[in-house]
Tab-separated table of C-alpha atoms and ligand atoms in Angstrom:
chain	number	residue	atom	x	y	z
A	4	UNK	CA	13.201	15.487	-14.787
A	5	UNK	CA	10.089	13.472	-14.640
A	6	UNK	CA	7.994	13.316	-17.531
A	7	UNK	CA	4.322	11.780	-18.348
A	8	UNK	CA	4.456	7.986	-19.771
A	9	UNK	CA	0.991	7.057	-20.489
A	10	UNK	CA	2.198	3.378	-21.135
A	11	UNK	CA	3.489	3.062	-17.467
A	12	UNK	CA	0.206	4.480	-15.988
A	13	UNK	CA	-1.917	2.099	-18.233
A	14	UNK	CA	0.470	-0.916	-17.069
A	15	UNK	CA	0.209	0.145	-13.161
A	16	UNK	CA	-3.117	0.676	-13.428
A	17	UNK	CA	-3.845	-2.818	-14.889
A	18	UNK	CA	-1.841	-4.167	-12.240
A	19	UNK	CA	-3.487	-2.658	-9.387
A	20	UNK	CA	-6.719	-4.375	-11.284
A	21	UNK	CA	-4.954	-7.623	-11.323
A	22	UNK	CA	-4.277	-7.058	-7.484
A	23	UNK	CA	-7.641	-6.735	-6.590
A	24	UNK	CA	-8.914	-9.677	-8.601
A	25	UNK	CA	-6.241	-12.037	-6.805
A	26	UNK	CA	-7.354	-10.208	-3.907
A	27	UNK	CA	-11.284	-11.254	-4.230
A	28	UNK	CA	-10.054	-14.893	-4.833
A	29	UNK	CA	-8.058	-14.830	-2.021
A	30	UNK	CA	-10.517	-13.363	0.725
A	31	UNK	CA	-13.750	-14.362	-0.198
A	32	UNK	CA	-13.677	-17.602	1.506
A	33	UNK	CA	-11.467	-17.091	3.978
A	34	UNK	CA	-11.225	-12.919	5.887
A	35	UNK	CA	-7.384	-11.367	5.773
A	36	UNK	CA	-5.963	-12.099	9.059
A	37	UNK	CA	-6.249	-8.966	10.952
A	38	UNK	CA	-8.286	-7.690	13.764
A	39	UNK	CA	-10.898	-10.263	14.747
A	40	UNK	CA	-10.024	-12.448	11.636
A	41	UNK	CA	-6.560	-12.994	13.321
A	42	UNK	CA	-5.896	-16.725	13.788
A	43	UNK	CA	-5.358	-17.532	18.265
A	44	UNK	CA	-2.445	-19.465	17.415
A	45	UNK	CA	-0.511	-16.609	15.528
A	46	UNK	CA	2.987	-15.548	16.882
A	47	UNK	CA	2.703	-12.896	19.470
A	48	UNK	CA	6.209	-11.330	18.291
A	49	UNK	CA	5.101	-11.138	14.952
A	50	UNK	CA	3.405	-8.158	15.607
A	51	UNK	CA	3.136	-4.548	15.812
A	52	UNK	CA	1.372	-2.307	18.496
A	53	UNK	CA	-1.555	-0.721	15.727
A	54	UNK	CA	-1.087	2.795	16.694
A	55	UNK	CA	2.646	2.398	14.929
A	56	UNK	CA	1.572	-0.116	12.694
A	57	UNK	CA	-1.127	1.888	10.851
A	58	UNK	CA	0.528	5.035	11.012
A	59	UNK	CA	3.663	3.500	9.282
A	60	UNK	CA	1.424	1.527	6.582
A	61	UNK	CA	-0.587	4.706	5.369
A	62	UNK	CA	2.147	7.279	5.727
A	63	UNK	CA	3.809	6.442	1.997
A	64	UNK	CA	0.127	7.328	0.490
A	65	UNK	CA	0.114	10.684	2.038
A	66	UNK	CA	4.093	11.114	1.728
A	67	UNK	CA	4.605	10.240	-1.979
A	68	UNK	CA	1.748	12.214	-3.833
A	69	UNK	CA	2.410	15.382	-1.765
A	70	UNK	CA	6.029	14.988	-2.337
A	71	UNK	CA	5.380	14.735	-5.754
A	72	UNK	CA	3.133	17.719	-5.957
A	73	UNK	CA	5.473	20.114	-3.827
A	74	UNK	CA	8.558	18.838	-5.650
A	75	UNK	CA	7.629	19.003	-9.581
A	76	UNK	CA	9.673	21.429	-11.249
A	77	UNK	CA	8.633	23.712	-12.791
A	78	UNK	CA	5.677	23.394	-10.977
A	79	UNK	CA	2.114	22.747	-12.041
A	80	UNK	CA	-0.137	25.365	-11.537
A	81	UNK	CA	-2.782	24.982	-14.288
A	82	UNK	CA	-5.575	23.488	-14.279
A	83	UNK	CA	-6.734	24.116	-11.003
A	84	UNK	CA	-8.593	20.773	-10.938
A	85	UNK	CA	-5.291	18.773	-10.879
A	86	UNK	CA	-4.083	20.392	-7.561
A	87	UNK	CA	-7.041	20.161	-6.213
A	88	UNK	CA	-7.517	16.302	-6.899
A	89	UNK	CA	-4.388	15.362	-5.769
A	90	UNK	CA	-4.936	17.460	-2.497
A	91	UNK	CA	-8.279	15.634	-1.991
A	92	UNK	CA	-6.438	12.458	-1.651
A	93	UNK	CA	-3.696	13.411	0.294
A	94	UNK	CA	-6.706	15.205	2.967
A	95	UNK	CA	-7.809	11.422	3.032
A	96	UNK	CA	-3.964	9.947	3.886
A	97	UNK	CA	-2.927	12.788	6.349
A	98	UNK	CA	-6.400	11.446	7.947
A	99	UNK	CA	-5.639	7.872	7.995
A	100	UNK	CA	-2.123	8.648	8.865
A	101	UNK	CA	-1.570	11.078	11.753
A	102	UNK	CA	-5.109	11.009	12.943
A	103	UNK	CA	-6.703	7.818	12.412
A	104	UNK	CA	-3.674	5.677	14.435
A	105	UNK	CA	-3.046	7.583	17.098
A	106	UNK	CA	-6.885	7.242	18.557
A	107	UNK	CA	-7.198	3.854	17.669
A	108	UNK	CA	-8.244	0.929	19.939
A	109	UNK	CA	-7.249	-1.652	17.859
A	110	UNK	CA	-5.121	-4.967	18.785
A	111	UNK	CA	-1.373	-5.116	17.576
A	112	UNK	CA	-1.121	-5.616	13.705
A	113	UNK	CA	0.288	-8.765	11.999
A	114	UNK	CA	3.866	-7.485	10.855
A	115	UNK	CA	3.584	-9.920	7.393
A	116	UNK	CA	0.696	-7.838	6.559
A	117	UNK	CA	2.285	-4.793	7.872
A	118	UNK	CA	4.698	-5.546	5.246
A	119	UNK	CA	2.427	-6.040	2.316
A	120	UNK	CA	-0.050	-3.153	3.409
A	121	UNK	CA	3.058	-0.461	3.221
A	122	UNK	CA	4.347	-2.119	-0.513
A	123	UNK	CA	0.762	-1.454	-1.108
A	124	UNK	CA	0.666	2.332	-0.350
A	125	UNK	CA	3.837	3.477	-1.648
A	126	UNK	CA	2.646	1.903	-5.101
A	127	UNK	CA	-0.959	3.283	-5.142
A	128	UNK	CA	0.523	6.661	-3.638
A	129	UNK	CA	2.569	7.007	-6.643
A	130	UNK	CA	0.230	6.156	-8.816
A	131	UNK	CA	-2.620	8.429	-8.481
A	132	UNK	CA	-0.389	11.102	-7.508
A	133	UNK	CA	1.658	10.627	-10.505
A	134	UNK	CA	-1.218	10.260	-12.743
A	135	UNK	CA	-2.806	13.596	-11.375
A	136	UNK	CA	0.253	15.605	-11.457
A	137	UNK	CA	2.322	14.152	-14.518
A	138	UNK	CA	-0.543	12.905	-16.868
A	139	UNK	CA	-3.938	14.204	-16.242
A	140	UNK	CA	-5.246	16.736	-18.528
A	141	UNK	CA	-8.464	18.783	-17.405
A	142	UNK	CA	-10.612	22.085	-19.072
A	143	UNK	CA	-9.683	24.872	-16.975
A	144	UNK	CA	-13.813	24.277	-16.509
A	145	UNK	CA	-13.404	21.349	-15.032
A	146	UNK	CA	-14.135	22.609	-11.225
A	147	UNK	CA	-17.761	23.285	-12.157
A	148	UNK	CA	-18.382	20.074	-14.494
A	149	UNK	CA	-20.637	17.507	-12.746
A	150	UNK	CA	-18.202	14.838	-12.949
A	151	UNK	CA	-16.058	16.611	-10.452
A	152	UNK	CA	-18.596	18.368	-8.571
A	153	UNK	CA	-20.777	15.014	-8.556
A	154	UNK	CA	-17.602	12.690	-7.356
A	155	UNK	CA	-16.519	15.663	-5.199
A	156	UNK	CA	-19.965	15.412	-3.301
A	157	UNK	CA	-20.004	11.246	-3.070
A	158	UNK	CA	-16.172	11.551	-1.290
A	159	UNK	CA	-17.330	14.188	1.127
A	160	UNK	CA	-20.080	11.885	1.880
A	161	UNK	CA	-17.808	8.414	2.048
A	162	UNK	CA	-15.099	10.564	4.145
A	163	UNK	CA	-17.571	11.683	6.186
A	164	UNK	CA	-19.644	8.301	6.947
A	165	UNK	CA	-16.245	6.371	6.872
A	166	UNK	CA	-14.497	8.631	9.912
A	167	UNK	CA	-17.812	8.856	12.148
A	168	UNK	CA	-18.272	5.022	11.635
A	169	UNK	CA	-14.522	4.805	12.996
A	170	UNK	CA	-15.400	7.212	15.923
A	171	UNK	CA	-17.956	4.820	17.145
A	172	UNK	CA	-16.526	1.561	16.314
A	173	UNK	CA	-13.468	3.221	19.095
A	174	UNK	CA	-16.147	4.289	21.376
A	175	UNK	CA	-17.087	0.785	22.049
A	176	UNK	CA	-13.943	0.248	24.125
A	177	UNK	CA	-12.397	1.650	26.825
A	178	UNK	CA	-8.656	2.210	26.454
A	179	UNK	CA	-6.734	-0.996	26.889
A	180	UNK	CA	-9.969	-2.732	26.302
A	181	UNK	CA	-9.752	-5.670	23.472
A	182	UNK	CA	-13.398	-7.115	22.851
A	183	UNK	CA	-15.476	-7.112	20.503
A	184	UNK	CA	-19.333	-5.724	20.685
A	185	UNK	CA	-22.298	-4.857	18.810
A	186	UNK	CA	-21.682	-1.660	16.770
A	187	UNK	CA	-24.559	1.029	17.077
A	188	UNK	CA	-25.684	3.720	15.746
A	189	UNK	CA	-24.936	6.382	12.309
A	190	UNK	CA	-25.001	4.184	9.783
A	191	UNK	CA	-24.140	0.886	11.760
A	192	UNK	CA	-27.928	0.652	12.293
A	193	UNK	CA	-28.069	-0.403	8.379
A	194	UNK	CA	-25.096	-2.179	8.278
A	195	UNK	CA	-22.278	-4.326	9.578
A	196	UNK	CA	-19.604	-3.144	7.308
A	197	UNK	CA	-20.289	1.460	7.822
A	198	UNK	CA	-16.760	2.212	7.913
A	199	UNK	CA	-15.963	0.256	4.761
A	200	UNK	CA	-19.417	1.601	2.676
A	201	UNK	CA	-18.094	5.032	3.703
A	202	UNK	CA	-14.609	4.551	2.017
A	203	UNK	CA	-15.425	2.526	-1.056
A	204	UNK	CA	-18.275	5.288	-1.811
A	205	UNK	CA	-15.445	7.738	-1.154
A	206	UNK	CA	-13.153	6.460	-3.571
A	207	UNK	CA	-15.655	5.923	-5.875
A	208	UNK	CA	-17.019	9.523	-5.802
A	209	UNK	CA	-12.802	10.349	-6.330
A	210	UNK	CA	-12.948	7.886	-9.166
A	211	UNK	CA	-15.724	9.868	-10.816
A	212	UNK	CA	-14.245	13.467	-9.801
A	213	UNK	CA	-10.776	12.806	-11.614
A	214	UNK	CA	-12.661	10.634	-14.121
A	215	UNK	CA	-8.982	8.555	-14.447
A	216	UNK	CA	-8.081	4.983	-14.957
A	217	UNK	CA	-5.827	4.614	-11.488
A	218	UNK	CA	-8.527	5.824	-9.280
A	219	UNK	CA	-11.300	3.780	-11.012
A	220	UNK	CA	-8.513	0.667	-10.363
A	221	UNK	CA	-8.446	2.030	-6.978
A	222	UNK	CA	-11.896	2.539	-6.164
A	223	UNK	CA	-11.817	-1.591	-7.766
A	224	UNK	CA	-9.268	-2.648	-5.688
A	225	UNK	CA	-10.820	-0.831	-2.417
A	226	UNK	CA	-14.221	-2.857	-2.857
A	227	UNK	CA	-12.362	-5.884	-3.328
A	228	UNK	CA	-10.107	-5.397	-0.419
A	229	UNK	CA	-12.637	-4.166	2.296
A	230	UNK	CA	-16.132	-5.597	0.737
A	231	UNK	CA	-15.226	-9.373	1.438
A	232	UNK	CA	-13.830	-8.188	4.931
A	233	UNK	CA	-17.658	-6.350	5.369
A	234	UNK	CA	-19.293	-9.862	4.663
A	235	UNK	CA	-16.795	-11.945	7.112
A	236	UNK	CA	-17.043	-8.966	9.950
A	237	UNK	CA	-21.204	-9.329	9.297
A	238	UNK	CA	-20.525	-13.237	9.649
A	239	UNK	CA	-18.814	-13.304	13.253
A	240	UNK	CA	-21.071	-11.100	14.307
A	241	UNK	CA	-24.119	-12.977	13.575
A	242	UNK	CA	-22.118	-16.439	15.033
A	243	UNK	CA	-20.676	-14.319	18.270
A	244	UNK	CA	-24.239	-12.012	19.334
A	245	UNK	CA	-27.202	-14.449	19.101
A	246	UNK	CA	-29.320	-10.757	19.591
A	247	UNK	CA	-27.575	-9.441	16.397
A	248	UNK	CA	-29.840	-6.913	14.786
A	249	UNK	CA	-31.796	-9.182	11.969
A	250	UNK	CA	-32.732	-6.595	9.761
A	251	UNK	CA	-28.722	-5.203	9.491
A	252	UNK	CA	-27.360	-5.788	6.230
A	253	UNK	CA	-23.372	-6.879	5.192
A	254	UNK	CA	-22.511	-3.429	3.524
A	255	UNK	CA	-24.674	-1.863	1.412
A	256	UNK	CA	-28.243	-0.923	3.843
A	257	UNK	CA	-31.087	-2.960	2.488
A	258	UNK	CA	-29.198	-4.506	-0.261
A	259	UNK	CA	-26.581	-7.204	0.910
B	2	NDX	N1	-4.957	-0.771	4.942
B	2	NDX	C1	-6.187	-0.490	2.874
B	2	NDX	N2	-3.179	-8.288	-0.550
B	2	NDX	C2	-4.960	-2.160	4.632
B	2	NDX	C3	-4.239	-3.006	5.599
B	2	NDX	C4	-4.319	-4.439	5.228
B	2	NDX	O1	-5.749	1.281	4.316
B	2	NDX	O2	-1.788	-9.097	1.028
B	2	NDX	C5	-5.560	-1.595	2.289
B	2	NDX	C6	-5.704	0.099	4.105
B	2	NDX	C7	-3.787	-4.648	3.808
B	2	NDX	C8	-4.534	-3.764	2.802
B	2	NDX	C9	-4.536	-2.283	3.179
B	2	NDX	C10	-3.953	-3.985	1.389
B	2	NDX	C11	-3.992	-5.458	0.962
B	2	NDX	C12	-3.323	-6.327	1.986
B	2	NDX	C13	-4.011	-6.054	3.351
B	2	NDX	C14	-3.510	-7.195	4.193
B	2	NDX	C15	-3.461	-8.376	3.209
B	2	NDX	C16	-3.648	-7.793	1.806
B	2	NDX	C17	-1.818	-6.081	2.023
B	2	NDX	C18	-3.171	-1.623	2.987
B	2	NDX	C19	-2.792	-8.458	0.752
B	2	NDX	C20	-2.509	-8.795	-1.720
B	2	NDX	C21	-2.662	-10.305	-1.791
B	2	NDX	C22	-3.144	-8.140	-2.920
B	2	NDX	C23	-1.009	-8.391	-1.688
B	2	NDX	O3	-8.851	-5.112	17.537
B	2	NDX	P1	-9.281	-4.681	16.179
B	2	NDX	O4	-8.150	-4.247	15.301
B	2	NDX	O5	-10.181	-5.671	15.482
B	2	NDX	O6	-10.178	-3.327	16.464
B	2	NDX	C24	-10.889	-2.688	15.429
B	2	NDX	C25	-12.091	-1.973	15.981
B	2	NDX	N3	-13.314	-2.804	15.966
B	2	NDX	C26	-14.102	-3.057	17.031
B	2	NDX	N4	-14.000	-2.707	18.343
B	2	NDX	C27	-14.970	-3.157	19.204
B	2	NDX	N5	-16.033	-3.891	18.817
B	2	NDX	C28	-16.171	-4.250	17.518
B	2	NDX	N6	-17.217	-4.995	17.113
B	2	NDX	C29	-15.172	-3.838	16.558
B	2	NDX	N7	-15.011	-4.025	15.233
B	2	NDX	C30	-13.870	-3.390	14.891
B	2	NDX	O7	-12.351	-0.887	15.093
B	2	NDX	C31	-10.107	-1.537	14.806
B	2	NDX	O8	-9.385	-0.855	15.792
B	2	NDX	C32	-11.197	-0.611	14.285
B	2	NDX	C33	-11.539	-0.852	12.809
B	2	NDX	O9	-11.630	-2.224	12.571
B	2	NDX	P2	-12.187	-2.820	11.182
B	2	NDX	O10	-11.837	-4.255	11.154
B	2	NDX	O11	-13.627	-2.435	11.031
B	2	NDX	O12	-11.374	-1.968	10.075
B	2	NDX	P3	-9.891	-2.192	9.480
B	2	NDX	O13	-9.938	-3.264	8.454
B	2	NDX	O14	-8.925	-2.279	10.585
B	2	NDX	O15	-9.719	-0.804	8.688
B	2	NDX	C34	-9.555	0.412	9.364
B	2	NDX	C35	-9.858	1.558	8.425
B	2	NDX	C36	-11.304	1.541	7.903
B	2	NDX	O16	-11.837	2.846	7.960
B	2	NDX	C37	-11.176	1.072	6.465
B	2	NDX	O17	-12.188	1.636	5.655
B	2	NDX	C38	-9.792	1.557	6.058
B	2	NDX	O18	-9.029	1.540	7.248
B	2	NDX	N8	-9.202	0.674	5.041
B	2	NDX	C39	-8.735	-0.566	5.394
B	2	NDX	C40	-8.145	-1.347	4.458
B	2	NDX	C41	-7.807	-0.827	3.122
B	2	NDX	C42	-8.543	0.317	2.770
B	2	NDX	C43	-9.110	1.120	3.745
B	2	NDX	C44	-8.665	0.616	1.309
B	2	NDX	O19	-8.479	-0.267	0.487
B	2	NDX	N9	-8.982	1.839	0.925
């Protein structure tokens, strides 16, 4: 049966770090080539309707950690906090998974990225989820410490900002529609990037509730994925809608 290796969590998790360096190098300059980054010339069969495409890509982060959880033997019922945690992150994959796609407006999905972005969840799935369930140790406190209660807190927040930005980046298209417009509104009228701030606080505030290498890599790897993409996304807008809100920031309101 499956045991803890704190060597192999230490090595994944400094891989995932690695990840998200090569990732910043990569997509500073130039956006990943999705959605309205997506170059005119690119193969039309190379591509995925996005209702499928995201659904298949995030499915392995909510499939491996809860498989995990339901299948350790004998299973692991104390501390509470451990459960608890990995639930939390499962909530947000069982979001992004069989919610998220099957509203979504969005224009088919590159199936190279497809590719990558699936690799990508089955890894990170099994590595927080294995962390939490195999590895982490917590008081039996640890439910009323402010780390968790604090970190708790910032992902409600994220999760919440991050799923109402979605609602009304879909509201600005009518089924079959595939243009782009000005976003407004919640926390769009701050900036460009809402639906990214929301999730990078999110997994930050997870980071600081499980207090754990992986999901500090993670919350890392999320703000080098998604916070280049929020400065490219503010970028077209400002070239595309010469009545672009001035005072609207990249991704963090009145910051950058
Ligand atoms: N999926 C995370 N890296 C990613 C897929 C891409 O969940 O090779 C990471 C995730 C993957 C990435 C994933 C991992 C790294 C990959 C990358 C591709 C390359 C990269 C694999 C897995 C890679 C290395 C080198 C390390 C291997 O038509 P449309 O689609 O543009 O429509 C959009 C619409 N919309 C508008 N509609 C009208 N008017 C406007 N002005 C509009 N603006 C947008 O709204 C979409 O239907 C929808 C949302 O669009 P957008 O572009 O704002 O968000 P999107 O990037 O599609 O993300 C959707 C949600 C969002 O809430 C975001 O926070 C979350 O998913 N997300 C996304 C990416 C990663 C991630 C979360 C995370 O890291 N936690």
């Amino acid at each position: 049966s499956m045991q803890c290796f704190p060597s192999l969590v230490l090595a994944l998790s400094s891989l995932l770090g690695a990840l998200a360096l090569l990732q910043l190098s990569l997509y500073l300059r130039v956006p990943s080539r999705y959605g309205k980054h997506e170059e005119r010339l690119c193969r039309p069969r190379g591509r995925l309707p996005a209702r499928c495409a995201w659904f298949l890509q995030e499915l392995p982060s909510f499939l491996v950690p809860a498989l995990l959880l339901a299948l350790r033997s004998p299973p692991r019922l104390e501390p509470l906090g451990c459960r608890l945690l990995c639930c939390l992150f499962c909530w947000h994959y069982f979001y992004r998974t069989f919610i998220y796609p099957f509203f979504t407006r969005g224009r088919p999905f590159p199936l190279q990225l497809l590719f990558f972005g699936t690799l990508f969840c089955i890894y990170n799935g099994f590595l927080q989820g294995y962390y939490l369930i195999y590895c982490a140790e917590y008081p039996n406190d640890w439910c009323t410490d402010i780390r968790f209660t604090s970190g708790l807190l910032l992902f409600l927040l994220g999760m919440g900002i991050n799923i109402h930005s979605d609602l009304l980046l879909r509201q600005l298209r009518k089924p079959g529609e595939v243009t782009y417009k000005i976003p407004q509104g919640g926390l769009f009228t701050y900036v460009s990037g809402a639906n990214y701030f929301g999730e990078i606080v999110e997994w930050f505030g997870f980071a600081i509730a499980t207090w754990s290498l992986p999901a500090f890599a993670f919350a890392f790897f999320t703000l080098c994925c998604i916070g280049p993409r929020a400065y490219h996304h503010h970028r077209y807008y400002l070239k595309t809608f010469t009545d672009y809100p001035k005072s609207r920031k990249a991704l963090i309101p009145f910051v950058f």
